mmCIF file of C-alpha atoms in Angstrom:
data_model
loop_
_atom_site.group_PDB
_atom_site.id
_atom_site.type_symbol
_atom_site.label_atom_id
_atom_site.label_comp_id
_atom_site.label_asym_id
_atom_site.label_seq_id
_atom_site.Cartn_x
_atom_site.Cartn_y
_atom_site.Cartn_z
ATOM 1 C CA UNK D 112 0.000 0.000 0.000
ATOM 2 C CA UNK D 113 2.777 2.432 0.865
ATOM 3 C CA UNK D 114 4.769 1.600 -2.244
ATOM 4 C CA UNK D 115 2.052 2.900 -4.551
ATOM 5 C CA UNK D 116 2.460 6.395 -3.078
ATOM 6 C CA UNK D 117 6.190 6.670 -2.482
ATOM 7 C CA UNK D 118 7.597 7.330 -5.939
ATOM 8 C CA UNK D 119 6.737 11.053 -5.955
ATOM 9 C CA UNK D 120 6.679 11.788 -2.228
ATOM 10 C CA UNK D 121 10.036 10.110 -1.644
ATOM 11 C CA UNK D 122 11.573 13.080 -3.440
ATOM 12 C CA UNK D 123 9.826 15.654 -1.237
ATOM 13 C CA UNK D 124 11.820 18.049 0.905
ATOM 14 C CA UNK D 125 10.131 19.935 3.743
ATOM 15 C CA UNK D 126 9.085 22.757 1.421
ATOM 16 C CA UNK D 127 7.140 20.222 -0.657
ATOM 17 C CA UNK D 128 5.673 18.678 2.479
ATOM 18 C CA UNK D 129 4.359 22.074 3.596
ATOM 19 C CA UNK D 130 2.716 22.492 0.183
ATOM 20 C CA UNK D 131 1.233 18.985 0.360
ATOM 21 C CA UNK D 132 -0.260 19.401 3.850
ATOM 22 C CA UNK D 133 -1.575 22.857 2.993
ATOM 23 C CA UNK D 134 -3.329 21.553 -0.133
ATOM 24 C CA UNK D 135 -4.676 18.467 1.659
ATOM 25 C CA UNK D 136 -6.139 20.674 4.387
ATOM 26 C CA UNK D 137 -8.550 22.059 1.788
ATOM 27 C CA UNK D 138 -9.877 18.568 1.032
ATOM 28 C CA UNK D 139 -11.524 17.783 4.333
ATOM 29 C CA UNK D 140 -13.872 14.847 4.526
ATOM 30 C CA UNK D 141 -17.585 15.604 4.520
ATOM 31 C CA UNK D 142 -19.154 12.617 6.255
ATOM 32 C CA UNK D 143 -22.476 11.593 4.731
ATOM 33 C CA UNK D 144 -24.837 10.301 7.404
ATOM 34 C CA UNK D 145 -27.921 10.295 5.157
ATOM 35 C CA UNK D 146 -28.001 6.492 4.937
ATOM 36 C CA UNK D 147 -26.529 5.816 8.368
ATOM 37 C CA UNK D 148 -28.661 3.574 10.571
ATOM 38 C CA UNK D 149 -28.379 2.814 14.239
ATOM 39 C CA UNK D 150 -25.839 0.086 14.843
ATOM 40 C CA UNK D 151 -26.831 -3.114 16.647
ATOM 41 C CA UNK D 152 -25.649 -3.320 20.235
ATOM 42 C CA UNK D 153 -23.097 -6.026 19.451
ATOM 43 C CA UNK D 154 -21.523 -3.898 16.699
ATOM 44 C CA UNK D 155 -21.332 -0.890 19.004
ATOM 45 C CA UNK D 156 -19.619 -2.894 21.718
ATOM 46 C CA UNK D 157 -17.239 -4.281 19.094
ATOM 47 C CA UNK D 158 -16.014 -1.077 17.437
ATOM 48 C CA UNK D 159 -16.444 1.869 19.794
ATOM 49 C CA UNK D 160 -13.882 0.997 22.508
ATOM 50 C CA UNK D 161 -11.134 1.069 19.874
ATOM 51 C CA UNK D 162 -12.572 4.099 18.062
ATOM 52 C CA UNK D 163 -12.587 6.047 21.335
ATOM 53 C CA UNK D 164 -8.970 5.087 21.977
ATOM 54 C CA UNK D 165 -7.726 5.909 18.478
ATOM 55 C CA UNK D 166 -9.640 9.199 18.512
ATOM 56 C CA UNK D 167 -7.790 10.105 21.681
ATOM 57 C CA UNK D 168 -4.467 9.388 20.036
ATOM 58 C CA UNK D 169 -5.280 11.376 16.894
ATOM 59 C CA UNK D 170 -6.297 14.399 18.967
ATOM 60 C CA UNK D 171 -2.982 15.267 20.614
ATOM 61 C CA UNK D 172 -2.032 18.945 20.786
ATOM 62 C CA UNK D 173 1.562 17.940 20.096
ATOM 63 C CA UNK D 174 3.212 20.430 22.477
ATOM 64 C CA UNK D 175 6.286 18.320 23.175
ATOM 65 C CA UNK D 176 6.498 17.368 19.512
ATOM 66 C CA UNK D 177 6.367 21.034 18.481
ATOM 67 C CA UNK D 178 9.156 21.907 20.925
ATOM 68 C CA UNK D 179 11.559 19.185 19.818
ATOM 69 C CA UNK D 180 10.675 19.748 16.142
ATOM 70 C CA UNK D 181 11.452 23.468 16.408
ATOM 71 C CA UNK D 182 14.717 22.786 18.219
ATOM 72 C CA UNK D 183 15.859 20.240 15.630
ATOM 73 C CA UNK D 184 14.761 22.410 12.692
ATOM 74 C CA UNK D 185 16.940 25.265 13.978
ATOM 75 C CA UNK D 186 19.960 23.013 14.511
ATOM 76 C CA UNK D 187 19.566 21.204 11.179
ATOM 77 C CA UNK D 188 18.926 24.352 9.143
ATOM 78 C CA UNK D 189 15.511 23.074 8.032
ATOM 79 C CA UNK D 190 13.174 26.001 8.829
ATOM 80 C CA UNK D 191 10.257 24.573 6.796
ATOM 81 C CA UNK D 192 10.139 21.520 9.061
ATOM 82 C CA UNK D 193 8.457 23.466 11.850
ATOM 83 C CA UNK D 194 5.587 24.496 9.584
ATOM 84 C CA UNK D 195 5.322 21.031 8.051
ATOM 85 C CA UNK D 196 4.985 19.530 11.521
ATOM 86 C CA UNK D 197 2.313 22.066 12.444
ATOM 87 C CA UNK D 198 0.302 21.048 9.388
ATOM 88 C CA UNK D 199 0.803 17.379 10.258
ATOM 89 C CA UNK D 200 -0.587 17.869 13.776
ATOM 90 C CA UNK D 201 -3.507 19.830 12.319
ATOM 91 C CA UNK D 202 -4.294 16.916 9.986
ATOM 92 C CA UNK D 203 -4.146 14.446 12.851
ATOM 93 C CA UNK D 204 -6.614 16.619 14.749
ATOM 94 C CA UNK D 205 -8.989 16.515 11.793
ATOM 95 C CA UNK D 206 -8.815 12.726 11.949
ATOM 96 C CA UNK D 207 -9.819 12.938 15.577
ATOM 97 C CA UNK D 208 -12.715 15.217 14.619
ATOM 98 C CA UNK D 209 -13.980 12.733 12.008
ATOM 99 C CA UNK D 210 -14.097 9.960 14.591
ATOM 100 C CA UNK D 211 -15.771 12.296 17.095
ATOM 101 C CA UNK D 212 -18.519 13.107 14.585
ATOM 102 C CA UNK D 213 -19.160 9.416 14.107
ATOM 103 C CA UNK D 214 -19.274 8.854 17.847
ATOM 104 C CA UNK D 215 -21.638 11.799 18.304
ATOM 105 C CA UNK D 216 -24.005 10.463 15.658
ATOM 106 C CA UNK D 217 -24.276 7.191 17.567
ATOM 107 C CA UNK D 218 -24.421 8.949 20.962
ATOM 108 C CA UNK D 219 -21.146 7.466 22.170
ATOM 109 C CA UNK D 220 -19.342 9.465 24.841
ATOM 110 C CA UNK D 221 -15.697 10.364 24.530
ATOM 111 C CA UNK D 222 -13.095 8.461 26.559
ATOM 112 C CA UNK D 223 -11.661 10.421 29.468
ATOM 113 C CA UNK D 224 -8.547 8.248 29.473
ATOM 114 C CA UNK D 225 -6.937 5.759 27.119
ATOM 115 C CA UNK D 226 -4.194 3.430 28.348
ATOM 116 C CA UNK D 227 -3.057 2.964 24.738
ATOM 117 C CA UNK D 228 -2.679 6.710 24.267
ATOM 118 C CA UNK D 229 -0.794 6.959 27.569
ATOM 119 C CA UNK D 230 1.655 4.280 26.444
ATOM 120 C CA UNK D 231 2.381 5.992 23.136
ATOM 121 C CA UNK D 232 2.699 9.448 24.725
ATOM 122 C CA UNK D 233 5.068 8.148 27.394
ATOM 123 C CA UNK D 234 7.269 6.427 24.816
ATOM 124 C CA UNK D 235 7.313 9.481 22.546
ATOM 125 C CA UNK D 236 8.495 11.812 25.298
ATOM 126 C CA UNK D 237 11.371 9.644 26.513
ATOM 127 C CA UNK D 238 13.876 11.611 24.430
ATOM 128 C CA UNK D 239 14.109 14.092 21.567
ATOM 129 C CA UNK D 240 12.729 14.330 18.062
ATOM 130 C CA UNK D 241 14.083 11.003 16.827
ATOM 131 C CA UNK D 242 12.274 9.165 19.615
ATOM 132 C CA UNK D 243 9.066 11.156 19.031
ATOM 133 C CA UNK D 244 9.032 10.472 15.302
ATOM 134 C CA UNK D 245 9.965 6.804 15.697
ATOM 135 C CA UNK D 246 7.037 6.166 18.021
ATOM 136 C CA UNK D 247 4.717 8.284 15.861
ATOM 137 C CA UNK D 248 5.485 6.381 12.687
ATOM 138 C CA UNK D 249 5.064 3.072 14.516
ATOM 139 C CA UNK D 250 1.585 4.124 15.628
ATOM 140 C CA UNK D 251 0.726 5.278 12.106
ATOM 141 C CA UNK D 252 1.732 1.951 10.574
ATOM 142 C CA UNK D 253 -0.440 0.083 13.066
ATOM 143 C CA UNK D 254 -3.227 2.563 12.270
ATOM 144 C CA UNK D 255 -3.101 1.442 8.628
ATOM 145 C CA UNK D 256 -3.880 -2.101 9.719
ATOM 146 C CA UNK D 257 -6.493 -0.917 12.227
ATOM 147 C CA UNK D 258 -8.511 1.234 9.837
ATOM 148 C CA UNK D 259 -8.399 -1.480 7.191
ATOM 149 C CA UNK D 260 -9.818 -3.942 9.723
ATOM 150 C CA UNK D 261 -12.318 -1.444 11.143
ATOM 151 C CA UNK D 262 -13.726 -0.780 7.688
ATOM 152 C CA UNK D 263 -14.757 -4.415 7.414
ATOM 153 C CA UNK D 264 -16.436 -4.661 10.807
ATOM 154 C CA UNK D 265 -19.786 -3.093 9.854
ATOM 155 C CA UNK D 266 -21.887 -2.101 6.842
ATOM 156 C CA UNK D 267 -21.748 1.563 7.880
ATOM 157 C CA UNK D 268 -20.995 3.650 4.786
ATOM 158 C CA UNK D 269 -20.104 6.635 6.967
ATOM 159 C CA UNK D 270 -17.512 4.629 8.892
ATOM 160 C CA UNK D 271 -16.109 3.149 5.691
ATOM 161 C CA UNK D 272 -15.661 6.663 4.269
ATOM 162 C CA UNK D 273 -13.775 7.720 7.413
ATOM 163 C CA UNK D 274 -11.535 4.655 7.217
ATOM 164 C CA UNK D 275 -10.766 5.319 3.548
ATOM 165 C CA UNK D 276 -9.754 8.875 4.397
ATOM 166 C CA UNK D 277 -7.601 7.712 7.297
ATOM 167 C CA UNK D 278 -5.802 5.192 5.088
ATOM 168 C CA UNK D 279 -5.281 7.807 2.389
ATOM 169 C CA UNK D 280 -3.768 10.309 4.837
ATOM 170 C CA UNK D 281 -1.723 7.939 6.980
ATOM 171 C CA UNK D 282 0.412 6.700 4.085
ATOM 172 C CA UNK D 283 1.886 10.171 3.394
ATOM 173 C CA UNK D 284 2.340 10.584 7.161
ATOM 174 C CA UNK D 285 4.526 7.480 7.227
ATOM 175 C CA UNK D 286 6.561 8.737 4.278
ATOM 176 C CA UNK D 287 6.936 12.150 5.950
ATOM 177 C CA UNK D 288 8.125 10.700 9.255
ATOM 178 C CA UNK D 289 10.426 8.215 7.502
ATOM 179 C CA UNK D 290 12.031 11.092 5.590
ATOM 180 C CA UNK D 291 12.805 12.821 8.888
ATOM 181 C CA UNK D 292 14.244 9.641 10.430
ATOM 182 C CA UNK D 293 16.584 9.456 7.454
ATOM 183 C CA UNK D 294 18.276 12.665 8.646
ATOM 184 C CA UNK D 295 19.679 10.885 11.722
ATOM 185 C CA UNK D 296 22.484 8.379 12.171
ATOM 186 C CA UNK D 297 20.674 5.031 12.236
ATOM 187 C CA UNK D 298 22.817 1.997 12.954
ATOM 188 C CA UNK D 299 22.014 -1.680 13.628
ATOM 189 C CA UNK D 300 20.971 -0.963 17.223
ATOM 190 C CA UNK D 301 18.340 1.512 16.054
ATOM 191 C CA UNK D 302 17.066 -0.934 13.424
ATOM 192 C CA UNK D 303 16.681 -3.612 16.098
ATOM 193 C CA UNK D 304 14.964 -1.135 18.427
ATOM 194 C CA UNK D 305 12.396 -0.323 15.744
ATOM 195 C CA UNK D 306 11.631 -3.992 15.152
ATOM 196 C CA UNK D 307 11.230 -4.645 18.881
ATOM 197 C CA UNK D 308 9.063 -1.534 19.264
ATOM 198 C CA UNK D 309 6.795 -2.660 16.447
ATOM 199 C CA UNK D 310 6.498 -6.157 17.869
ATOM 200 C CA UNK D 311 5.760 -4.846 21.369
ATOM 201 C CA UNK D 312 3.170 -2.269 20.298
ATOM 202 C CA UNK D 313 1.535 -4.716 17.895
ATOM 203 C CA UNK D 314 1.108 -7.180 20.737
ATOM 204 C CA UNK D 315 -0.356 -4.513 23.036
ATOM 205 C CA UNK D 316 -2.816 -3.266 20.404
ATOM 206 C CA UNK D 317 -3.785 -6.812 19.448
ATOM 207 C CA UNK D 318 -4.495 -7.786 23.046
ATOM 208 C CA UNK D 319 -6.612 -4.668 23.512
ATOM 209 C CA UNK D 320 -8.657 -4.863 20.293
ATOM 210 C CA UNK D 321 -8.282 -8.386 19.007
ATOM 211 C CA UNK D 322 -11.979 -8.733 18.213
ATOM 212 C CA UNK D 323 -11.912 -5.751 15.836
ATOM 213 C CA UNK D 324 -8.971 -7.138 13.890
ATOM 214 C CA UNK D 325 -10.477 -10.602 13.712
ATOM 215 C CA UNK D 326 -13.827 -9.214 12.545
ATOM 216 C CA UNK D 327 -11.923 -7.271 9.887
ATOM 217 C CA UNK D 328 -10.170 -10.373 8.583
ATOM 218 C CA UNK D 329 -6.889 -10.317 10.516
ATOM 219 C CA UNK D 330 -5.478 -13.173 12.531
ATOM 220 C CA UNK D 331 -2.517 -12.318 14.724
ATOM 221 C CA UNK D 332 -0.013 -13.636 12.186
ATOM 222 C CA UNK D 333 -1.394 -11.509 9.381
ATOM 223 C CA UNK D 334 -1.678 -8.494 11.687
ATOM 224 C CA UNK D 335 1.929 -8.677 12.888
ATOM 225 C CA UNK D 336 3.411 -9.496 9.490
ATOM 226 C CA UNK D 337 1.528 -6.638 7.842
ATOM 227 C CA UNK D 338 2.835 -4.207 10.458
ATOM 228 C CA UNK D 339 6.376 -5.509 10.010
ATOM 229 C CA UNK D 340 6.041 -5.185 6.237
ATOM 230 C CA UNK D 341 5.098 -1.521 6.650
ATOM 231 C CA UNK D 342 8.073 -1.163 8.978
ATOM 232 C CA UNK D 343 10.443 -2.588 6.395
ATOM 233 C CA UNK D 344 9.209 -0.065 3.832
ATOM 234 C CA UNK D 345 9.573 2.787 6.327
ATOM 235 C CA UNK D 346 13.157 1.800 7.106
ATOM 236 C CA UNK D 347 13.995 1.490 3.422
ATOM 237 C CA UNK D 348 12.619 4.998 2.821
ATOM 238 C CA UNK D 349 14.811 6.241 5.686
ATOM 239 C CA UNK D 350 17.858 4.592 4.135
ATOM 240 C CA UNK D 351 18.087 1.922 6.833
ATOM 241 C CA UNK D 352 18.999 -1.674 6.030
ATOM 242 C CA UNK D 353 15.841 -3.443 7.223
ATOM 243 C CA UNK D 354 17.583 -6.798 7.623
ATOM 244 C CA UNK D 355 16.308 -10.223 6.639
ATOM 245 C CA UNK D 356 14.273 -10.690 9.828
ATOM 246 C CA UNK D 357 12.456 -7.340 9.836
ATOM 247 C CA UNK D 358 9.354 -8.494 7.998
ATOM 248 C CA UNK D 359 8.280 -11.840 6.655
#
């Protein structure tokens, strides 16, 4: 899925990324609820715990991210990166808003806390920009698998349209973050850390929302291998040797 989009975007610098995010901001999703029906209770209990959690993650203000991004941009002489990151956070917030609209339509209350969001936020803030972006791109790759599975869980056309938009936007996000990772020195230890991080977070997300993935056609093997395949592509885009054991 990522490979179909990389050929042009792989040549983007931050100036081009600013232009991309700015243009994409004008193409916001208009969710059509005209044919939306009330979901059966079993479908609600299946999908909404994960939707509430992923909405929480998409809705971050990104304060720490903005700070470390600005600091790195100044040191690296990449002034456009700060604006590109601002547009990225804005797009993530729109994703959160799409999920919130769907929840509101079905009278589902927002989650006050999300253990999954807490885990990702804690990992992201352990160090500087490289750590932030590494955890971000890991979450975005798992989101590709999640929204693909979520789309197959119900007959809701509104939800399917949201999932399509998420998948469309998350692929450029992965390319964008991978481009930034490529600016750092990334040796074998970092490659191994990324594989272990993907395996750990995949296991956590699977244990939390296994029923959604299974309803969407994913067993654990397919789920993990798909995530690792995305990881291999991300590392290749960042100029990192993914190794023979990174994704099979």
